[in-house]
Amino acid sequence: MANRQLTFNIFRYNPTNPKDKPHMQTYQLQETEGMTIFVALNMIREEQDPSLMFDFVCRAAICGSCGMLINGKPRLACRTLTKDLPPEITLLPLPVFKLIGDLSVDTGTWFRHISLKTEAWIHTDKEFDPRAQEERMDNKTAYDIYEAERCIECGCCIAGCLTANLRPEFLGAAGLNRVARFMVDPRDKRSAKDYFEVIGSDEGTFGCYGLMACEDNCPMELPLQQQLAFVRRKMAWAGLKR
Amino acid sequence: MSLVRTLGKNPRCDLYLDLAQMISGILLVGFLWTHMLFVAVILLGPATYDSFARFLDDYYLSYIGIPFIGLVALVHVITVCRRIPSRYQELWEHAKLVRHTDTWTWLFQLVTALGIVILVMIHVWSVLTGWPIEAVKSTERMTSFWWFYIALLLLGEYHAGFGLYRIFVKWGWIKRKTIGWVTKTITIIIVGLGLAALWAFLQLGGAV
Ligand code: SF4
Ligand code: SF4
Ligand code: FES
């Protein structure tokens, strides 16, 4: 399939330039062996248009900065091979997040806000003793925490989520997954009631419509349906008990 | 959230609304399926159908059942309305921009909901004005308005099937694949039953 002539329709807009208007720009590129969208974008920038804006750091699905809409689906550019796509490829920035320019969006501010809102750190009153041996944790718990921690904050689950698009305050799958991570952690002393105050509403767990765009789009294949359902059950129980 | 909204709101309000939507939804699905089973009694012959309808009537089951289901339906409509975004323009834009199957099934569920509300009102009105239920009257209705009932059957089953699927997905009691498969199978059976009943009515219509 290599050696195809690829056509890229790329969203162009620089919000800092008052004269600029959002538009689509077309580029032609010869496909090469093992080409990813990351490689293609770099070639376009180097050979055709140095003004093209997009984000990358790791190019190995670790940093989560290269999320974009690839033919309408939220994907990591560094992980998407052109050979899996038709010869005409449309690239748009991820919705929901603040647009920096062209394909580049600011996911950092959004995720920082979520971390602060859900207080995504261990809440404990135990004094830390650096010389004491670390407390043990059973394997299953450790695994569950690790599973949730695999999130790379790429924002694909947020961009594909209808609720997150319509409701700016919605925590989204990544946010609720974060909460689930602390719920299973025995070191965190927060009660279900404490969590309910933060996420027991339509801005949190009950705002989810259950469309599973999050799970279908997560490049790390996190078990988001299970995480969302776990949080929902726990919060429903906490809300009903009192 | 603003101060006024925070003060004026019961903190468990969203939970209660969500539960009310789910419970009313499950009750309605249950009703829909029993309803289809009841209608399918026609397959056993018009005499059985009539005596079954009379049985429900004699023991006041119809008089308890119909208002109760009406109430449940009202609760469902009210609690579901909050899910409909006021800016439906954005809804449409999102669905077009981000390609995702479940999002489209959900959008179509909104559309079917509207259709169901209208068709059900007509259906209930026509049944109640022709009370009691008898095979002869049902046959008449079915033969003249078979397209109406096919539409109602398909819309209702689509909405119920995917609604139930979504409830299970949201609460995570069963695996997503399994529940999708189960709801689809049941839906096909019920639609088949409905069509068979319709066919029986049409047959009767020709015979009468
Ligand atoms: S399942 Fe919930 S969180 Fe996931 S995409 Fe749908 S509405 Fe958003
Ligand atoms: S949950 Fe998945 S899709 Fe969402 S931010 Fe994390 S890695 Fe990305
Ligand atoms: S560049 Fe880091 S995830 Fe794609």
XYZ file of C-alpha atoms and ligand atoms in Angstrom:
470
model
C 0.000 0.000 0.000
C 2.978 2.306 0.401
C 3.797 4.787 -2.356
C 0.316 6.155 -2.355
C -0.215 9.822 -2.929
C -1.837 11.133 0.280
C -4.012 14.204 0.535
C -4.145 15.953 3.897
C -6.924 18.390 4.751
C -5.641 20.244 7.756
C -7.444 22.750 9.944
C -5.632 26.077 10.012
C -6.312 28.917 12.396
C -4.153 31.168 14.483
C -6.310 32.772 17.204
C -3.613 35.316 18.013
C -3.772 36.754 14.522
C -6.916 38.908 14.286
C -6.927 38.727 10.492
C -6.882 34.941 10.373
C -10.077 32.950 9.861
C -10.527 29.206 10.512
C -10.124 27.305 7.239
C -8.968 23.979 5.835
C -5.725 23.729 3.906
C -4.753 20.892 1.593
C -1.303 19.279 1.303
C -0.078 16.452 -0.905
C 2.440 13.946 0.346
C 4.018 10.730 -0.893
C 3.391 7.881 1.536
C 6.455 6.101 2.905
C 6.922 2.766 4.644
C 5.626 2.754 8.235
C 4.523 6.371 8.044
C 2.594 7.737 11.024
C 0.599 10.973 11.127
C 3.431 12.306 13.271
C 5.958 11.627 10.507
C 3.656 13.044 7.859
C 3.067 16.279 9.761
C 6.779 16.767 10.312
C 7.468 16.239 6.623
C 4.801 18.757 5.698
C 6.232 21.267 8.137
C 9.802 20.757 6.952
C 9.182 20.624 3.222
C 6.005 22.582 2.573
C 4.801 24.837 5.358
C 6.940 25.873 8.358
C 4.013 27.753 9.916
C 2.001 24.591 10.661
C 1.378 24.189 14.421
C 1.015 20.832 16.188
C 2.270 19.217 19.413
C 4.706 16.377 20.017
C 7.120 15.285 22.649
C 7.662 11.558 22.932
C 6.363 10.218 19.576
C 5.818 6.903 21.401
C 2.351 7.182 22.988
C 3.708 8.187 26.373
C 3.368 11.944 26.754
C -0.174 12.318 25.471
C 0.404 15.601 23.664
C -0.350 14.620 20.053
C -4.084 13.903 20.305
C -6.129 15.190 17.345
C -9.188 14.308 15.295
C -7.990 12.001 12.540
C -10.800 11.479 10.037
C -13.235 12.371 12.803
C -11.799 10.109 15.470
C -9.776 11.277 18.471
C -6.408 9.548 18.068
C -2.736 9.932 18.886
C -0.917 11.132 15.795
C 2.274 9.324 16.736
C 0.427 6.053 17.021
C -1.717 6.213 13.919
C -0.272 4.657 10.789
C -1.256 6.180 7.457
C -1.544 2.690 5.965
C -4.631 2.120 8.131
C -6.295 5.195 6.641
C -7.768 6.056 3.249
C -5.611 8.257 0.964
C -7.580 11.339 1.967
C -6.954 12.311 5.574
C -8.650 15.113 7.482
C -6.969 16.489 10.587
C -8.709 18.714 13.136
C -7.682 19.803 16.614
C -9.365 18.090 19.566
C -12.608 19.819 20.550
C -13.383 20.877 24.165
C -9.830 22.094 24.835
C -8.544 25.595 24.257
C -7.131 26.021 20.781
C -3.559 27.263 20.660
C -3.333 27.203 16.884
C -3.950 24.810 13.986
C -3.791 21.293 15.497
C -2.328 22.353 18.805
C -4.597 22.498 21.869
C -4.015 23.162 25.560
C -4.936 19.977 27.437
C -2.700 20.865 30.391
C -4.933 23.563 31.869
C -7.972 21.321 31.632
C -6.266 18.408 33.357
C -4.765 20.623 36.036
C -8.216 21.976 36.785
C -9.543 18.422 37.117
C -6.703 17.445 39.441
C -7.384 20.398 41.695
C -11.128 19.929 41.661
C -10.961 16.248 42.572
C -7.947 16.857 44.843
C -6.062 14.114 43.094
C -3.564 13.329 45.804
C -3.531 11.001 48.813
C -5.415 12.483 51.758
C -4.008 11.130 54.979
C -3.306 12.329 58.498
C -0.488 9.850 59.008
C 2.904 11.326 59.676
C 5.420 10.265 57.033
C 8.326 8.340 58.430
C 11.108 8.072 55.838
C 12.885 5.300 57.755
C 9.914 3.020 58.225
C 9.306 0.196 55.809
C 6.709 0.873 53.198
C 3.258 -0.437 54.021
C 2.214 -3.481 52.080
C -0.676 -3.564 49.669
C -2.304 -6.625 48.194
C -1.630 -7.398 44.588
C -5.161 -6.823 43.302
C -5.350 -3.306 44.767
C -1.950 -2.414 43.410
C -2.980 -3.669 40.005
C -6.239 -1.682 40.022
C -4.371 1.495 40.908
C -1.765 0.857 38.251
C -4.448 0.245 35.644
C -5.993 3.668 36.304
C -2.590 5.326 36.423
C -1.852 4.300 32.840
C -3.819 7.323 31.637
C -1.498 9.609 29.683
C -3.868 12.609 29.781
C -4.119 12.813 26.025
C -7.696 14.089 26.168
C -9.078 11.730 23.513
C -11.805 10.520 25.893
C -12.811 14.099 26.639
C -12.841 15.235 23.016
C -15.073 12.358 21.936
C -17.480 12.738 24.852
C -20.796 14.360 24.038
C -21.337 15.439 27.633
C -17.917 17.055 27.917
C -18.595 18.940 24.684
C -21.918 20.278 25.915
C -21.055 20.834 29.578
C -17.751 22.542 30.272
C -17.838 21.561 33.978
C -18.175 17.819 33.311
C -15.273 15.815 34.745
C -15.216 13.338 31.888
C -13.887 9.810 31.839
C -10.307 10.824 32.588
C -11.459 12.800 35.630
C -13.694 10.052 36.960
C -10.999 7.468 36.288
C -8.698 9.596 38.425
C -11.247 9.595 41.230
C -11.636 5.826 40.944
C -7.884 5.491 41.391
C -8.003 7.235 44.768
C -11.168 5.415 45.812
C -9.434 2.047 45.666
C -6.266 3.314 47.339
C -6.341 2.213 51.010
C -3.920 5.006 51.945
C -6.461 7.652 51.015
C -8.696 8.363 53.990
C -11.499 10.151 52.127
C -14.932 8.596 52.677
C -17.521 7.923 50.013
C -19.431 10.898 51.409
C -16.464 13.194 50.843
C -16.299 12.095 47.226
C -20.030 12.486 46.811
C -19.781 16.172 47.574
C -17.407 16.669 44.666
C -18.646 14.244 42.023
C -22.161 13.174 43.089
C -23.870 15.404 40.554
C -24.358 15.961 36.845
C -20.943 17.624 36.749
C -19.479 14.350 37.890
C -20.631 10.787 37.735
C -24.358 11.337 37.003
C -23.718 13.604 34.032
C -22.441 10.691 31.963
C -24.845 9.521 29.232
C -23.144 6.161 28.887
C -22.291 6.524 25.208
C -18.807 5.076 25.739
C -17.051 7.299 23.242
C -14.418 7.586 25.959
C -13.711 3.881 26.122
C -13.880 3.473 22.355
C -11.351 6.264 21.831
C -8.842 5.740 24.630
C -5.479 4.964 22.992
C -4.257 3.280 26.178
C -7.343 1.060 26.212
C -8.195 1.867 29.781
C -11.261 -0.008 31.095
C -13.213 3.245 31.271
C -16.668 1.680 31.251
C -15.788 -0.328 34.342
C -14.207 2.669 36.013
C -17.207 4.913 35.319
C -19.630 2.223 36.497
C -17.570 1.577 39.629
C -17.655 5.256 40.573
C -21.351 5.534 39.707
C -22.336 2.555 41.847
C -20.253 3.770 44.731
C -21.670 7.277 44.550
C -25.273 6.094 44.195
C -24.809 3.963 47.259
C -23.211 6.802 49.223
C -26.027 9.158 48.233
C -28.777 6.723 49.163
C -27.295 5.577 52.457
C -27.517 8.883 54.223
C -21.299 26.473 40.208
C -22.873 29.752 41.234
C -23.916 30.500 44.810
C -27.633 30.600 44.081
C -27.541 27.262 42.315
C -25.528 25.726 45.134
C -27.898 26.961 47.833
C -31.086 26.189 45.968
C -30.248 22.626 45.124
C -30.589 19.407 47.039
C -27.132 17.823 46.824
C -28.684 14.480 45.963
C -31.017 15.896 43.332
C -29.012 14.629 40.341
C -28.765 11.168 41.860
C -32.518 10.954 42.437
C -33.275 12.166 38.922
C -30.868 9.632 37.472
C -32.401 6.807 39.492
C -35.943 7.904 38.617
C -35.021 7.890 34.937
C -33.507 4.446 35.213
C -36.307 2.845 37.251
C -39.083 4.337 35.123
C -37.164 3.220 32.035
C -36.822 -0.349 33.266
C -40.516 -0.454 34.210
C -41.460 0.800 30.760
C -39.305 -1.780 29.029
C -40.884 -4.464 31.196
C -44.315 -3.142 30.322
C -43.536 -3.026 26.617
C -42.394 -6.633 26.576
C -45.405 -7.896 28.581
C -47.668 -5.820 26.382
C -46.302 -7.543 23.296
C -46.744 -10.941 24.931
C -50.354 -10.058 25.747
C -51.041 -8.905 22.215
C -49.459 -12.071 20.866
C -52.210 -14.042 22.627
C -54.102 -13.454 19.376
C -51.924 -16.183 17.908
C -53.901 -18.598 20.092
C -57.150 -17.486 18.466
C -59.630 -14.626 18.853
C -61.661 -16.429 21.539
C -58.638 -16.771 23.827
C -57.735 -13.160 23.108
C -61.173 -11.954 24.109
C -61.358 -13.993 27.292
C -57.844 -12.872 28.234
C -58.810 -9.218 27.744
C -61.951 -9.818 29.794
C -59.890 -11.475 32.518
C -57.636 -8.397 32.786
C -60.735 -6.244 32.823
C -62.654 -8.268 35.437
C -59.822 -8.251 37.907
C -59.280 -4.520 37.382
C -55.757 -5.211 36.157
C -56.297 -2.898 33.198
C -57.627 -0.159 35.431
C -54.610 -0.331 37.709
C -52.081 -1.038 34.999
C -52.913 1.658 32.488
C -52.875 4.692 34.836
C -49.784 3.334 36.587
C -47.877 2.973 33.335
C -49.118 6.410 32.297
C -47.622 7.839 35.462
C -44.348 5.985 34.966
C -44.181 7.251 31.400
C -44.691 10.798 32.634
C -41.855 10.436 35.152
C -39.652 9.046 32.400
C -40.400 11.895 30.014
C -39.778 14.530 32.694
C -36.507 13.032 33.928
C -35.240 12.409 30.430
C -35.968 15.946 29.269
C -33.088 17.238 31.368
C -30.733 15.217 29.189
C -31.775 17.062 26.065
C -29.320 19.888 25.642
C -30.817 23.304 25.111
C -28.183 23.985 22.483
C -29.054 21.183 20.137
C -27.054 22.913 17.413
C -23.905 21.909 19.285
C -25.184 18.385 19.667
C -25.541 18.104 15.937
C -22.133 19.658 15.297
C -20.492 17.273 17.733
C -22.122 14.208 16.203
C -20.985 15.262 12.745
C -17.470 16.176 13.833
C -16.615 13.185 15.976
C -17.516 9.911 14.335
C -18.825 7.475 16.864
C -21.570 4.847 16.513
C -22.997 4.930 20.031
C -23.346 8.692 19.862
C -25.470 8.326 16.743
C -27.628 5.592 18.261
C -28.223 7.938 21.184
C -29.162 10.812 18.878
C -31.542 8.524 17.076
C -32.936 7.542 20.444
C -33.918 11.166 21.007
C -35.715 11.158 17.670
C -37.511 7.871 18.370
C -38.539 9.232 21.779
C -40.349 12.126 20.115
C -42.026 9.769 17.661
C -43.075 7.404 20.437
C -44.663 10.175 22.508
C -46.863 11.214 19.593
C -47.765 7.714 18.384
C -48.442 6.382 21.894
C -50.875 9.203 22.596
C -52.814 8.377 19.439
C -52.690 4.656 20.228
C -53.891 5.026 23.842
C -56.635 7.428 22.805
C -57.925 5.064 20.111
C -57.878 2.046 22.452
C -59.586 3.854 25.323
C -62.330 5.348 23.175
C -63.026 1.862 21.811
C -62.977 0.191 25.237
C -63.217 -2.757 26.022
C -60.488 -4.557 24.087
C -61.939 -7.173 21.745
C -60.438 -9.141 18.889
C -62.903 -7.683 16.391
C -62.024 -4.091 17.242
C -58.306 -4.794 17.413
C -58.518 -6.462 14.010
C -60.229 -3.431 12.582
C -57.571 -1.095 13.955
C -54.756 -3.306 12.790
C -56.018 -3.816 9.264
C -56.622 -0.139 8.627
C -53.562 1.194 10.446
C -51.014 -1.573 10.115
C -48.305 0.924 9.022
C -48.940 2.930 12.178
C -48.416 -0.125 14.362
C -45.317 -1.269 12.516
C -43.836 2.191 13.053
C -44.755 2.190 16.742
C -43.371 -1.304 17.229
C -40.050 -0.522 15.615
C -39.608 2.864 17.290
C -40.591 1.485 20.678
C -38.346 -1.532 20.486
C -35.389 0.463 19.232
C -35.750 2.949 22.050
C -36.332 0.285 24.693
C -33.546 -2.002 23.524
C -30.844 0.641 23.386
C -32.135 2.343 26.517
C -31.815 -0.859 28.476
C -28.385 -1.497 26.977
C -27.242 1.949 28.085
C -28.514 1.473 31.638
C -26.499 -1.709 31.975
C -23.452 -0.093 30.440
C -23.662 2.836 32.831
C -23.964 0.716 35.938
C -21.564 -1.936 34.705
C -23.367 -4.960 36.096
C -22.681 -7.011 33.005
C -19.994 -6.834 30.305
C -20.718 -4.382 27.495
C -20.501 -6.943 24.693
C -22.717 -9.449 26.494
C -25.441 -6.977 27.314
C -25.424 -5.613 23.772
C -25.894 -9.101 22.470
C -28.638 -9.961 24.982
C -30.704 -6.810 24.392
C -30.435 -7.256 20.636
C -31.655 -10.840 20.813
C -34.608 -9.982 23.042
C -35.509 -7.055 20.799
C -35.511 -9.254 17.716
C -37.726 -11.818 19.466
C -40.194 -9.168 20.605
C -40.314 -7.499 17.193
C -40.862 -10.943 15.637
C -43.672 -11.602 18.081
C -45.249 -8.236 17.301
C -45.080 -8.832 13.576
C -46.539 -12.320 14.004
C -49.439 -10.859 16.016
C -49.978 -8.228 13.357
C -50.004 -10.895 10.688
C -52.584 -12.869 12.708
C -54.792 -9.785 12.927
C -54.517 -9.131 9.206
C -55.393 -12.751 8.558
C -58.469 -12.379 10.776
C -59.377 -9.168 9.002
C -59.446 -11.031 5.725
C -61.546 -13.818 7.239
C -64.123 -11.584 8.933
S -19.610 7.212 28.619
Fe -19.845 9.100 29.786
S -17.786 9.903 30.032
Fe -17.713 8.362 28.396
S -17.966 9.490 26.526
Fe -19.991 8.863 27.164
S -20.836 10.522 28.391
Fe -18.624 10.826 28.189
S -8.330 7.950 29.848
Fe -7.415 7.321 27.896
S -8.250 8.753 26.402
Fe -8.609 9.626 28.401
S -6.908 11.009 28.749
Fe -6.391 9.030 29.680
S -5.285 7.910 28.103
Fe -6.305 9.610 27.077
S 3.948 12.428 20.869
Fe 3.739 11.718 22.918
S 1.897 10.597 22.778
Fe 2.197 11.149 20.698
